[in-house]
Every structure is written in structure tokens, then in C-alpha cells.
Coordinates of C-alpha atoms in Angstrom, one line a residue:
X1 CA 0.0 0.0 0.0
X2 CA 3.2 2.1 0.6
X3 CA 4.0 1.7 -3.1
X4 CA 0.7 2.4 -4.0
X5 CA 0.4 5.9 -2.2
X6 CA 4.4 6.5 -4.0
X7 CA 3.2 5.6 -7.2
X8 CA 0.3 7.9 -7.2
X9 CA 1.5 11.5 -6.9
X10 CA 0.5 13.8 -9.2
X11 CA 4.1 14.1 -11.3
X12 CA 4.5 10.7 -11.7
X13 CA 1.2 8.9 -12.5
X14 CA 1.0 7.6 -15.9
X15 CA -2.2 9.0 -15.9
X16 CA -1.0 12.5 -16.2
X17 CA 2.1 11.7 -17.9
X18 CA 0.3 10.0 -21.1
X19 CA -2.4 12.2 -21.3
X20 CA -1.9 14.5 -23.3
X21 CA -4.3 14.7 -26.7
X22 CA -3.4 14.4 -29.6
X23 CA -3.2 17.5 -32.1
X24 CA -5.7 16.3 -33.9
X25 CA -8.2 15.8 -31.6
X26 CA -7.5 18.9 -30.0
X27 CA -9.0 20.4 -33.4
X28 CA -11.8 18.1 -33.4
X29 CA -13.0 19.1 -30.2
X30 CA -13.0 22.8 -31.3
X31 CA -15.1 21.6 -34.4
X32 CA -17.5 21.0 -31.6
X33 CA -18.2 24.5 -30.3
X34 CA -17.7 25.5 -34.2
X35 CA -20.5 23.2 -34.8
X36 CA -22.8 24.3 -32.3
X37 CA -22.2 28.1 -32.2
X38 CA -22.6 28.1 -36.5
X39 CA -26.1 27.8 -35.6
X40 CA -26.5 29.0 -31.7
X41 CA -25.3 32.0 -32.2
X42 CA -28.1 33.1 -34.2
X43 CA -30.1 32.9 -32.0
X44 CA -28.3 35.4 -29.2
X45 CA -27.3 37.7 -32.7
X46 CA -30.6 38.0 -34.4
X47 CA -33.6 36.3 -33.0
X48 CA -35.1 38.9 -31.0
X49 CA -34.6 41.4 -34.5
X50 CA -35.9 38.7 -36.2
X51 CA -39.2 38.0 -34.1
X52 CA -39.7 42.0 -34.2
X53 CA -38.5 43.5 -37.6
X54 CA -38.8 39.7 -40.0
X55 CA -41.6 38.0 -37.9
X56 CA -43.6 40.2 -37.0
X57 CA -44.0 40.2 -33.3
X58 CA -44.3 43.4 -30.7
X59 CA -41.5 43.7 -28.9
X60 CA -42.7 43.2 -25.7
X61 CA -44.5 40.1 -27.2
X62 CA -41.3 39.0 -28.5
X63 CA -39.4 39.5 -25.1
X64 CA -41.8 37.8 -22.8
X65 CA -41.8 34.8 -25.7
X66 CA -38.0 34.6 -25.4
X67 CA -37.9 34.7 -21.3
X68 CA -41.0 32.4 -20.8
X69 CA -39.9 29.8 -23.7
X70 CA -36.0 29.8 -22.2
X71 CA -37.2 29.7 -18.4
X72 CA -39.1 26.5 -19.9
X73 CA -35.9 24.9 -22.3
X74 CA -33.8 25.6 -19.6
X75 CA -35.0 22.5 -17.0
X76 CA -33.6 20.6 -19.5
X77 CA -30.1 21.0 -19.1
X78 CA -29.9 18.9 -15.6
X79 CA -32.4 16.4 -17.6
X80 CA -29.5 15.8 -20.1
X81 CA -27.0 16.4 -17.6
X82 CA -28.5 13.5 -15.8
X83 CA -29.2 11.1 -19.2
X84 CA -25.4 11.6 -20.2
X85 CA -24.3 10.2 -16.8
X86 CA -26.4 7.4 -17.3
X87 CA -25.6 6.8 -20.9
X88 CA -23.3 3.4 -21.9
X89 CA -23.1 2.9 -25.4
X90 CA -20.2 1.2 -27.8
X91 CA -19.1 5.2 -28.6
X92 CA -18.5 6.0 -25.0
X93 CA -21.0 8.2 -22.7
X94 CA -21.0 11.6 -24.2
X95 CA -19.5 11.2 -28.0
X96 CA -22.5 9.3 -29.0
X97 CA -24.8 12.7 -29.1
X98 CA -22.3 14.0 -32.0
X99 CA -24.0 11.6 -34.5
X100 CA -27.1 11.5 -32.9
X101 CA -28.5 15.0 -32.5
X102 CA -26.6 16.9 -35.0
X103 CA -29.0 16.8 -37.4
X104 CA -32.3 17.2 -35.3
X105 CA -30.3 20.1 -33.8
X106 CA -29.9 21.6 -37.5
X107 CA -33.7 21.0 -38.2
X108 CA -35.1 22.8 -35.8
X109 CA -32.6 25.9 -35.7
X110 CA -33.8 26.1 -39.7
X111 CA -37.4 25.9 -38.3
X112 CA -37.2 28.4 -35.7
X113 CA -36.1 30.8 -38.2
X114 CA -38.6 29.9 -40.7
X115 CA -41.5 32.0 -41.5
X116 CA -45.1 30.1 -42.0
X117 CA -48.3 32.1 -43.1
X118 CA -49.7 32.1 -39.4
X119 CA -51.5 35.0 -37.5
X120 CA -51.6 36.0 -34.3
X121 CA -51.9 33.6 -31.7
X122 CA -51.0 30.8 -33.9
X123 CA -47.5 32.9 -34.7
X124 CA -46.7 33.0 -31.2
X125 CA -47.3 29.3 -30.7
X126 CA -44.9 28.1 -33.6
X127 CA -42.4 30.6 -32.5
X128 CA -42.7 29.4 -29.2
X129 CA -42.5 25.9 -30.0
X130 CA -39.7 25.8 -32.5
X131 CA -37.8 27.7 -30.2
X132 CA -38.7 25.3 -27.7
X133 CA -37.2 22.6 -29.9
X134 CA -34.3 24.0 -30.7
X135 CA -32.9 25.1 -27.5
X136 CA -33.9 21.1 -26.0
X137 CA -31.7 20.1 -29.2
X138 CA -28.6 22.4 -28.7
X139 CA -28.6 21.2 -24.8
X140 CA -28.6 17.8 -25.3
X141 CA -25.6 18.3 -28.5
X142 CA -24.1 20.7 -26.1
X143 CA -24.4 19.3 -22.6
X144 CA -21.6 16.2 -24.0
X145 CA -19.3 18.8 -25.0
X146 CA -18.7 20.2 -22.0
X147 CA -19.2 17.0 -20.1
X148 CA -16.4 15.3 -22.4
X149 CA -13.9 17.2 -20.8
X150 CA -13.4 15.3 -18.1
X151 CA -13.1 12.0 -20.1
X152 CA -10.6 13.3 -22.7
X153 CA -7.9 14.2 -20.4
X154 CA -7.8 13.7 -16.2
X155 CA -4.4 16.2 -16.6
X156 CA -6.0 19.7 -15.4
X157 CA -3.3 21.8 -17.9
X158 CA -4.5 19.5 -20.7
X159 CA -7.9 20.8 -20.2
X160 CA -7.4 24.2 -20.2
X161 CA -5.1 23.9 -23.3
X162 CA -8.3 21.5 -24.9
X163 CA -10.9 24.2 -23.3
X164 CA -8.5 26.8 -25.3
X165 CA -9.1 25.1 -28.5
X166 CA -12.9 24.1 -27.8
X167 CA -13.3 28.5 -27.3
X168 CA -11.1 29.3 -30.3
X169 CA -13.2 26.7 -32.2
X170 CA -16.9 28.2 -30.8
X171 CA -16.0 32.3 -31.5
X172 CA -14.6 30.9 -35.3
X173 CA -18.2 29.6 -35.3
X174 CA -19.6 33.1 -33.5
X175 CA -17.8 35.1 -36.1
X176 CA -18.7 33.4 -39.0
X177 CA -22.8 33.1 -38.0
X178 CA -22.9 36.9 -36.8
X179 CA -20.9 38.6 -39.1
X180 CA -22.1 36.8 -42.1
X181 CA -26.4 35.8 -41.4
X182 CA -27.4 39.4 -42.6
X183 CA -25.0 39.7 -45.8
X184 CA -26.1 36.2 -46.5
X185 CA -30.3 36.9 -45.5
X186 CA -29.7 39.6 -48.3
X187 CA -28.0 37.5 -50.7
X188 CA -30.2 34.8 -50.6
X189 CA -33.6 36.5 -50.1
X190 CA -33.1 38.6 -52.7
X191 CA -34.8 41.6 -50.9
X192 CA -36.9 39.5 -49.0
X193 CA -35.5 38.9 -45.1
X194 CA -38.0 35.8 -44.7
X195 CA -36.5 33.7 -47.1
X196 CA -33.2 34.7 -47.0
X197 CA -32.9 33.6 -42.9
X198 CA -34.7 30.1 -44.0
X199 CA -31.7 29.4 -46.7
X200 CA -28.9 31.4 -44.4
X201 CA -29.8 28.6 -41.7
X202 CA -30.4 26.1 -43.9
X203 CA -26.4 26.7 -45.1
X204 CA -25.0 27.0 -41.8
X205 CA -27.2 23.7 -40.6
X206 CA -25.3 21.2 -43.4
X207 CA -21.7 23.0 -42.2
X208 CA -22.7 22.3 -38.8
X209 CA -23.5 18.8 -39.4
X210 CA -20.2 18.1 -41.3
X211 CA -18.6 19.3 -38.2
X212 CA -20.2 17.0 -35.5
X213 CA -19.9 14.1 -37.6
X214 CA -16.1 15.1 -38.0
X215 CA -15.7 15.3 -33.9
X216 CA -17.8 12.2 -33.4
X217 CA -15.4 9.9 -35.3
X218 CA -12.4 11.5 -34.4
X219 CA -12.5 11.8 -30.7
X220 CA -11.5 9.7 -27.9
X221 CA -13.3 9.3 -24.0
X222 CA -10.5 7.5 -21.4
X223 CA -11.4 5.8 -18.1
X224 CA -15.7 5.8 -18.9
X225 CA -15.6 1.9 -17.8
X226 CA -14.2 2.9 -14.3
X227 CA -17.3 5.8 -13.9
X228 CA -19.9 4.7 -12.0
X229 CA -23.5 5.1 -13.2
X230 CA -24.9 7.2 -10.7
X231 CA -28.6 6.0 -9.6
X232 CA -31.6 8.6 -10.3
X233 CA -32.1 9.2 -6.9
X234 CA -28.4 10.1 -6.0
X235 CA -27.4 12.4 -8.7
X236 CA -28.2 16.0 -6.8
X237 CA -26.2 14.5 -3.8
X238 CA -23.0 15.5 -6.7
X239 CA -24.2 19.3 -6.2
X240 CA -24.5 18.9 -2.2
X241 CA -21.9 20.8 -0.8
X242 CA -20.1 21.7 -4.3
X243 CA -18.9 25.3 -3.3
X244 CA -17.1 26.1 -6.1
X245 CA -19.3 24.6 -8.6
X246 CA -22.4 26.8 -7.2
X247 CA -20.2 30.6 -7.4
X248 CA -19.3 29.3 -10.9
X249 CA -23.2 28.9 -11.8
X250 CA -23.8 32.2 -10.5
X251 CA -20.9 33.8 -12.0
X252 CA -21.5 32.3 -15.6
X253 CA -25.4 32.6 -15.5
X254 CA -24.6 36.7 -14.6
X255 CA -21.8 36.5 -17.5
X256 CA -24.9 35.6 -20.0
X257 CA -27.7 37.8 -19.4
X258 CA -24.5 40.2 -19.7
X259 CA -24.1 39.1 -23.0
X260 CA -27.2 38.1 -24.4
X261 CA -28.2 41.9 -23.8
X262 CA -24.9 43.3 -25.5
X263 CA -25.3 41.1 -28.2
X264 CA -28.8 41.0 -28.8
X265 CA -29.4 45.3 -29.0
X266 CA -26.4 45.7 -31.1
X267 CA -28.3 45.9 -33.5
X268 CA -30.9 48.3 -32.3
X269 CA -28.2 50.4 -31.0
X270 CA -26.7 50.3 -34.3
X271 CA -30.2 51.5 -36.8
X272 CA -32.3 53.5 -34.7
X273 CA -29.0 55.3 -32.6
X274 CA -26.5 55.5 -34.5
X275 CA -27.7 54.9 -38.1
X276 CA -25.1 52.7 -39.3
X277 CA -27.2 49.1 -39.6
X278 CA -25.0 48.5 -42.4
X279 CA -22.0 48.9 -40.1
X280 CA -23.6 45.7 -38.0
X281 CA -21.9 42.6 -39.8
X282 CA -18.5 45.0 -39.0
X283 CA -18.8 45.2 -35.5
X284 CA -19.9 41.9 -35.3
X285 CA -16.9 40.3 -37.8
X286 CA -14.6 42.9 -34.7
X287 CA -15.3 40.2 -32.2
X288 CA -13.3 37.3 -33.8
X289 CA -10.9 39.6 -31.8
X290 CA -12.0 37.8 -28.4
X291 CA -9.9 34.5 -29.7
X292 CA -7.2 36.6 -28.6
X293 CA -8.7 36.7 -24.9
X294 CA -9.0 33.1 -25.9
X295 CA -5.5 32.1 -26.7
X296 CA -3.7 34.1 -23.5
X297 CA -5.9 32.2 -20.7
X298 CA -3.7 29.1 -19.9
X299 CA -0.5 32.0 -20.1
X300 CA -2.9 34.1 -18.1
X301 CA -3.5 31.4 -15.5
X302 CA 0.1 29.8 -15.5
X303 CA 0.9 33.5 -14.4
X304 CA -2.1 34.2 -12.0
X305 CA -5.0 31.6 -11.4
X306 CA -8.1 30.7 -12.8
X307 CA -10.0 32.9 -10.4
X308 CA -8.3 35.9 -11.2
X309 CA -8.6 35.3 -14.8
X310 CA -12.3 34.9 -14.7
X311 CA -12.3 38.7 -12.7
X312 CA -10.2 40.2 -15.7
X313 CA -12.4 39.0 -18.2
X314 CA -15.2 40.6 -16.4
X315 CA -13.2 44.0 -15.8
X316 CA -12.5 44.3 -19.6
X317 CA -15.8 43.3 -20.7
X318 CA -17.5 46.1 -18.3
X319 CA -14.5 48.9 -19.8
X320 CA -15.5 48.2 -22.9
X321 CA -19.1 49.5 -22.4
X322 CA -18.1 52.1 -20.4
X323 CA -15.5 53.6 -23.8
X324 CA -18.3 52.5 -26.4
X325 CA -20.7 55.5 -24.0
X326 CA -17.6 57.2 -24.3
X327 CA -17.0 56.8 -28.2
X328 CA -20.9 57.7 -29.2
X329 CA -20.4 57.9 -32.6
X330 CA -16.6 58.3 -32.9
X331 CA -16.0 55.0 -35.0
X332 CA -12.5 54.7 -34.4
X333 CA -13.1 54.7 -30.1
X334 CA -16.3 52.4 -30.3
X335 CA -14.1 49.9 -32.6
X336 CA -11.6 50.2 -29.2
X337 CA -13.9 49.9 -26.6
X338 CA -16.1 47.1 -28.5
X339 CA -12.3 45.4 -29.3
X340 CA -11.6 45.4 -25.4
X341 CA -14.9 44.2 -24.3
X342 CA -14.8 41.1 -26.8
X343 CA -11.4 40.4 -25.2
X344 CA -13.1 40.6 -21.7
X345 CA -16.1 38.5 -22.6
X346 CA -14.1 35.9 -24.6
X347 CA -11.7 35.0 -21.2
X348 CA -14.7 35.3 -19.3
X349 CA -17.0 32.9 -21.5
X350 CA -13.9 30.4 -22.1
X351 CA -13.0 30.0 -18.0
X352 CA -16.1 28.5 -16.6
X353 CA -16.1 25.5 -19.1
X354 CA -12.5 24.4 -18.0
X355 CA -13.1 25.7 -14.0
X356 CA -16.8 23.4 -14.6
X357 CA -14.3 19.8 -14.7
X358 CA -11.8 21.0 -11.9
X359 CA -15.3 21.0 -9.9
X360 CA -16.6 17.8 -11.4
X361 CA -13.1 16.8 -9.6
X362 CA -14.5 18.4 -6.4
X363 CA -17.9 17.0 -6.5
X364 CA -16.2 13.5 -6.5
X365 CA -13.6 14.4 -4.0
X366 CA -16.7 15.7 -1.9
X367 CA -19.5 13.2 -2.2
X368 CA -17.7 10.1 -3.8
X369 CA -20.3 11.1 -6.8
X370 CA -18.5 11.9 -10.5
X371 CA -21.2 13.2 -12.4
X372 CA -19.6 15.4 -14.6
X373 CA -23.0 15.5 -17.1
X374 CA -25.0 16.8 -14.3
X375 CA -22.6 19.2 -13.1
X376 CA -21.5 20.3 -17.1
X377 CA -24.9 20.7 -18.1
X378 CA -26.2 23.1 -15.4
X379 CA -22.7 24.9 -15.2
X380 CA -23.1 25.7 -19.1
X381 CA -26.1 24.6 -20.6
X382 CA -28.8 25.9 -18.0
X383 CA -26.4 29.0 -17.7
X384 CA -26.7 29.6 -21.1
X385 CA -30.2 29.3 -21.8
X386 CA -31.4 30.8 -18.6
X387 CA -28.9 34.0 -19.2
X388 CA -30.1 34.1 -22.7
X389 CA -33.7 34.0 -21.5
X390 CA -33.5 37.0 -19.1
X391 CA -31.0 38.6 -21.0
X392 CA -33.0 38.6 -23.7
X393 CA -36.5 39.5 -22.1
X394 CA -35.1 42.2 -20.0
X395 CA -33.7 44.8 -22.7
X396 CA -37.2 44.0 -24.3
X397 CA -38.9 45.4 -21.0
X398 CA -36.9 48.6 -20.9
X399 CA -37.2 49.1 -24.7
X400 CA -41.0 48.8 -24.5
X401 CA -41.2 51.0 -21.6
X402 CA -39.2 53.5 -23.7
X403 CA -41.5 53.5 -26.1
X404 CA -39.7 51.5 -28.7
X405 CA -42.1 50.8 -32.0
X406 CA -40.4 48.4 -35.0
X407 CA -39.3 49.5 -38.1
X408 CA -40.3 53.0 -37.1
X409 CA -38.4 56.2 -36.6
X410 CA -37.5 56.4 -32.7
X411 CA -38.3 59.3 -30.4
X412 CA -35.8 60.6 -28.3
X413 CA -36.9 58.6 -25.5
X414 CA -36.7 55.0 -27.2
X415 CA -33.0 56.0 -28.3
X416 CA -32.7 56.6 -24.4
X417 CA -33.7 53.5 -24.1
X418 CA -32.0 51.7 -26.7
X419 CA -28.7 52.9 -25.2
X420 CA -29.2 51.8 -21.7
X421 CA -29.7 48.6 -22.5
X422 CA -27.1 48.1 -24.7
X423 CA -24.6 50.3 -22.9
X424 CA -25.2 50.2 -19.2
X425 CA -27.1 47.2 -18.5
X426 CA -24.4 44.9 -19.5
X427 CA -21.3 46.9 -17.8
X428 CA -23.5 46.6 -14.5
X429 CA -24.2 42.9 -15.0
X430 CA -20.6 42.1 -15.9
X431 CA -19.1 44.2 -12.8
X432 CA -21.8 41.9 -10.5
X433 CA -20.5 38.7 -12.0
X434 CA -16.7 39.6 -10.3
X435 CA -18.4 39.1 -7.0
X436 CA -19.1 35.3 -6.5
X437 CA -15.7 35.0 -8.2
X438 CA -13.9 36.9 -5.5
X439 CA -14.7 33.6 -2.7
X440 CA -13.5 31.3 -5.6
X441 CA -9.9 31.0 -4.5
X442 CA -9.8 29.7 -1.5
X443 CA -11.3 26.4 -3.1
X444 CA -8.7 26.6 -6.9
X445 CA -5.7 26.1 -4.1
X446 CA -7.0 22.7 -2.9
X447 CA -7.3 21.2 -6.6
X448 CA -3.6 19.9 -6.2
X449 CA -4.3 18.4 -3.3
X450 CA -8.2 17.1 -4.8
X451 CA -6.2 15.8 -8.0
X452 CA -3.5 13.6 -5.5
X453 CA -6.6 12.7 -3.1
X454 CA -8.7 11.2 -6.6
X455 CA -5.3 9.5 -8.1
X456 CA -4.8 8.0 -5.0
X457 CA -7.9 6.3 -4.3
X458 CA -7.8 5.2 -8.5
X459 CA -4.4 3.7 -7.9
X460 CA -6.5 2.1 -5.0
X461 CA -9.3 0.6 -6.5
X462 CA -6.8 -1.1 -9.4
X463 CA -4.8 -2.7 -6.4

């Protein structure tokens, strides 16, 4: 047993010497995120313009529809959270959902922006539905790749360097879906926005496809035979007592209601404020820049830690709003301050998906429990949607209170409007995400020990 404990330390257990992935898979797994953002992204880009300026809605119609219908999809994420960790298949536990749900996932994102000749009540019930079925889809494609992490690699530097790749991978598939959809929704529909979105999507759905398919064959799970399948009735006991997992929710849901409202006015901001709609695929094309937030994080954290990482990513992101109200309609400035908070928000989107399987660690460490789909899927997949929900009804709320009207010249007070939800709203949100962050650290300095505590009792269990 002496050997045993020896043999287990953290610098010399073959499982952290040989894991390392391959370059290959590395990209692979970024085809993931490219995958699933092609499409996704969309959604946080255009669908509320879309529901009020394509389809037809009221704003305020629109927003409650996007907060009631995400509050809804968003109780899904612990469902598929808890059907991963019971999954066993010949493709491992969370690979499999590449080939099986790429293609309902591209089918109902084509749907949801598709246009039918329905009015009133009966619009609101398809949107509502298709929406629905698209955000169930893109959690159950998305939940496994976030919960792969753990199984690719049990080496925590791995991860971040694969977590690196997985975020580089995503914004390639941001950039391409927001900064091309309304060039392409021009080009297609020839003048006519309702067909062009139902071709834009249909391109980006066969492109996304390709990708999963890609990923699924490619990629590699380690260690699922030793993973317990954790009964029904014991998975929450993995969230009992999981500290640092619950301030990482919190931060990350804050992080995307942050975003979803940045992202989702732009375009408001943009037409009725500004007057430069034209200049939208621009601004949006600008944020590719936040692969360079991307790319410094495991320098960042080699340097820092993971906590103090997260904070800086909120700290740029809120000084970028505050030089965009700054800039007003200096281009040159906004391009700055809209550079710097795409920096911010890229660190702090990318941190809480490679933080989410050092507390899968934790949660194992804690309850004996390793339920890294349950854990994954509410740490990103119920953050996203429920962020995006109230990120994307609450703008909706000012805006109508403003006295916002689509496709209408604004009054005074609407632009008021416009620009405190797209300028101050966000910088607020973002600065409140730093908090839960700041009680983070004391639990990132017991990972080593966590990491030795979990090799140790593996080395164990194989005696």
C-alpha cells in the first residue's frame, strides 16, 4: 500500500504523464463549439430582431416569448445532464450525441427561423414551439461537449489547453454566423428577409453537421468503464456541498444575461441610434478579436489563477461598455472599446467551461459522486439558456417602456432606451458577475491536493 500511495503522486502517475491529446483531436474538439455556435449563435445575434422587424412580433411580445420559452428549455439542461451520466453505449457516454442529434439540432434551428403564413396567436405558438425545440436540441448536442472534458484528459493543464481550443473553435463559429447571417439573409432572399434567414440557416445547418460528424469519429473518451453510473435518486447529492461549482453557476449565469443583452441590442443600437445598420456585420466580424482573450488564458493562469482570470475577463468586458458611451459615434473609439470588451467576454465565456471539470473533480472528492453530465450541463447549458432568456427579455422590458415601435423612426426617448440597454445594463451585470468570483480561491488552491486525493484512491481501487 506504501507503493501504491508513491506511485500515485500527481508528477509521476501515468495517468498524467500519457495524457496528453493528440493535435488532432484537439481540433476536433473545437469543431464541436464551431459546430454548435454556426447555428447558436443566431439565435443570441438575431432572433429577438428577427421575431420583431422579420416575424412580426411586438417587442414586448417577442421578449416575454423569449424569457417564458428559455425559463421553460432551460429545465432541460440537468435532464440531459442526468441522461449523459447514465448513458453506456459502444461510442462511449458523451461522443455518441455528436452523430445522434446533429441533425435534429440543425432542423429545428432552420425551423425556428422559418416564417409560416400564421397569424396572431398561432405565430406566437410556432415561434414558441420551435424555439422550444431547438434550445432542447442544442442542450442535449451541447451538454456532452462540455461533459467530455473530463473524459478526454484527467491532466488539469490539458484541459485548459483543450478548453482553449474548444473556445477558439466556438468564436470561429460566433464570427462566422454573426458577421455573415445578414449579408447572406440579403443575398439569398433577394430583398426579401423571410427567405433569405430560412436558406442562411439552412447553409449554416449542413456546415454544422459536417462538423459533428467530424468530432464524433475523431474523438477519444478515457477511463468511462471505471465511472460509475450514478442512480436517479443520488445524482443531486454531486451538487451537495459543491462550493465552487455553485459561485461558478452564478458567475456564468450573470456572465450571459450580460451578453445576451450586449449582443442581442447591437443591433438596435446600431439602426435607430447610430444609423449605421449596415455597419452591424462589421462590429460583429470585430469580435473574432476575443480569440485573442482566448488564446492568452492558460498563459494568463500559469501566471495568475483561474479565479483571477475569470475577474479580468469581467473587468475588460464592463470597460469596454463604459468607452463605447464614451465613443458615441466616434468609430475609431467604439471599434476600441467594442475590441476590449470582446477580449473581456471571450476570457470570461472560455474560463467557466475548464473551471466546470476541476469541480466535477470536487464533487467527487466531496460526495464520492463523479457526475460530470450533471454538473457540465447546469454549469453551461442551464447558464446559457437561462442568461439568454433574461438577457434577452429584460432589454425587451426597458425598450418597450421606452417607447420602442419596430421598423419606425424612434423618439428621443426610445433612443434613451436603446442605449441603456445596450450600454449600461451589461457593464453593471458584468461588474456583479466579479463578486461570486472573489470567494473562488480559497477552493482553486485545494485542486492539487483534490487531484492527488482522486489519483490516490484510482491507484486504490486497481490494487
Amino acid at each position: 500500500m506504501e507503493h501504491s500511495s508513491s506511485s500515485s503522486s500527481p508528477q509521476q502517475h501515468p495517468s498524467l504523464q500519457t495524457d496528453k491529446v493528440p493535435f488532432h483531436r484537439r481540433i476536433s474538439y473545437a469543431l464541436t463549439d464551431t459546430g454548435g455556435n454556426l447555428l447558436y449563435s443566431i439565435i443570441g445575434a438575431y432572433l429577438l430582431y428577427f421575431y420583431t422587424d422579420v416575424f412580426g412580433l411586438s417587442v414586448a411580445a417577442a421578449g416575454t416569448l423569449l424569457l417564458v420559452t428559455r425559463l421553460i428549455d432551460a429545465v432541460d439542461a440537468p435532464m440531459w445532464g442526468i441522461i449523459v451520466d447514465h448513458t453506456k453505449s459502444k461510442y462511449g457516454q458523451s461522443r455518441p450525441y455528436f452523430l445522434w442529434l446533429c441533425v435534429p439540432f440543425a432542423a429545428f434551428m432552420v425551423l425556428t427561423f422559418t416564417t409560416p403564413n400564421l397569424d396572431g396567436t398561432w405565430k406566437i405558438v410556432y415561434a414558441s414551439v420551435t424555439y422550444i425545440l431547438a434550445g432542447i436540441a442544442y442542450t442535449g448536442i451541447s451538454t456532452p461537449i462540455t461533459s467530455i472534458l473530463p473524459n478526454l484528459s484527467r491532466n488539469t493543464n490539458e484541459r485548459v489547453v483543450l478548453n482553449s481550443f474548444r473556445m477558439v473553435g466556438g468564436n470561429i463559429g460566433n464570427f462566422v454566423a454573426v458577421t455573415f447571417t445578414l449579408p447572406l439573409v440579403a443575398l439569398l432572399g433577394g430583398g426579401n428577409d423571410q427567405r433569405g434567414f430560412f436558406w442562411t440557416l439552412c447553409l449554416f445547418g449542413i456546415l454544422s453537421i459536417a462538423m459533428f460528424l467530424i468530432a464524433f469519429a475523431d474523438l477519444k473518451e478515457i477511463n468511462i468503464e471505471k465511472i460509475k453510473t450514478i442512480p436517479l435518486r443520488h445524482s443531486m447529492k454531486a451538487i451537495a456541498g459543491n462550493w465552487p461549482w455553485l459561485l461558478l453557476v452564478i458567475a456564468n449565469l450573470l456572465f450571459w444575461i450580460a451578453l445576451t443583452i450586449r449582443t442581442s441590442t447591437l443591433v438596435y443600437y446600431f439602426e435607430y441610434d447610430l444609423g449605421k445598420k449596415d455597419l452591424v456585420p462589421l462590429i460583429n466580424g470585430i469580435s473574432i478579436i476575443q480569440v485573442l482573450g482566448m488564446m492568452s488564458i492558460p498563459w494568463i493562469v500559469k501566471y495568475t489563477s483561474k479565479q483571477l482570470t475569470m475577474i479580468l475577463g469581467f473587468v475588460l468586458a464592463a470597460i469596454g461598455q463604459f468607452i463605447l458611451f464614451s465613443a458615441g459615434m466616434h468609430m475609431p473609439l467604439l471599434i476600441v472599446g467594442w475590441s476590449i470588451g470582446c477580449i473581456g467576454s471571450g476570457i470570461a465565456c472560455s474560463m467557466p467551461f475548464a473551471m466546470l471539470s476541476d469541480t466535477v473533480d470536487y464533487g467527487e472528492w466531496k460526495s464520492g459522486l463523479r457526475a460530470s453530465g450533471m454538473l457540465t450541463a447546469i454549469g453551461s447549458a442551464f447558464c446559457i439558456k437561462a442568461g439568454s432568456g433574461l438577457g434577452g427579455f429584460i432589454p425587451t422590458q426597458f425598450m418597450a417602456a421606452f417607447g420602442y415601435v419596430p421598423n419606425a423612426v424612434q423618439s428621443a426617448q426610445s433612443i434613451d432606451g436603446i442605449r441603456l440597454v445596450f450600454i449600461w445594463l451589461p457593464a453593471i451585470i458584468f461588474l456583479l458577475g466579479i463578486i461570486p468570483m472573489l470567494f473562488y480561491r480559497r477552493f482553486e488552491k485545494k485542486e492539487g491536493y483534490i487531484r492527488k486525493q482522486l489519483l490516490q484512491k484510482e491507484a486504490n481501487a486497481e490494487v
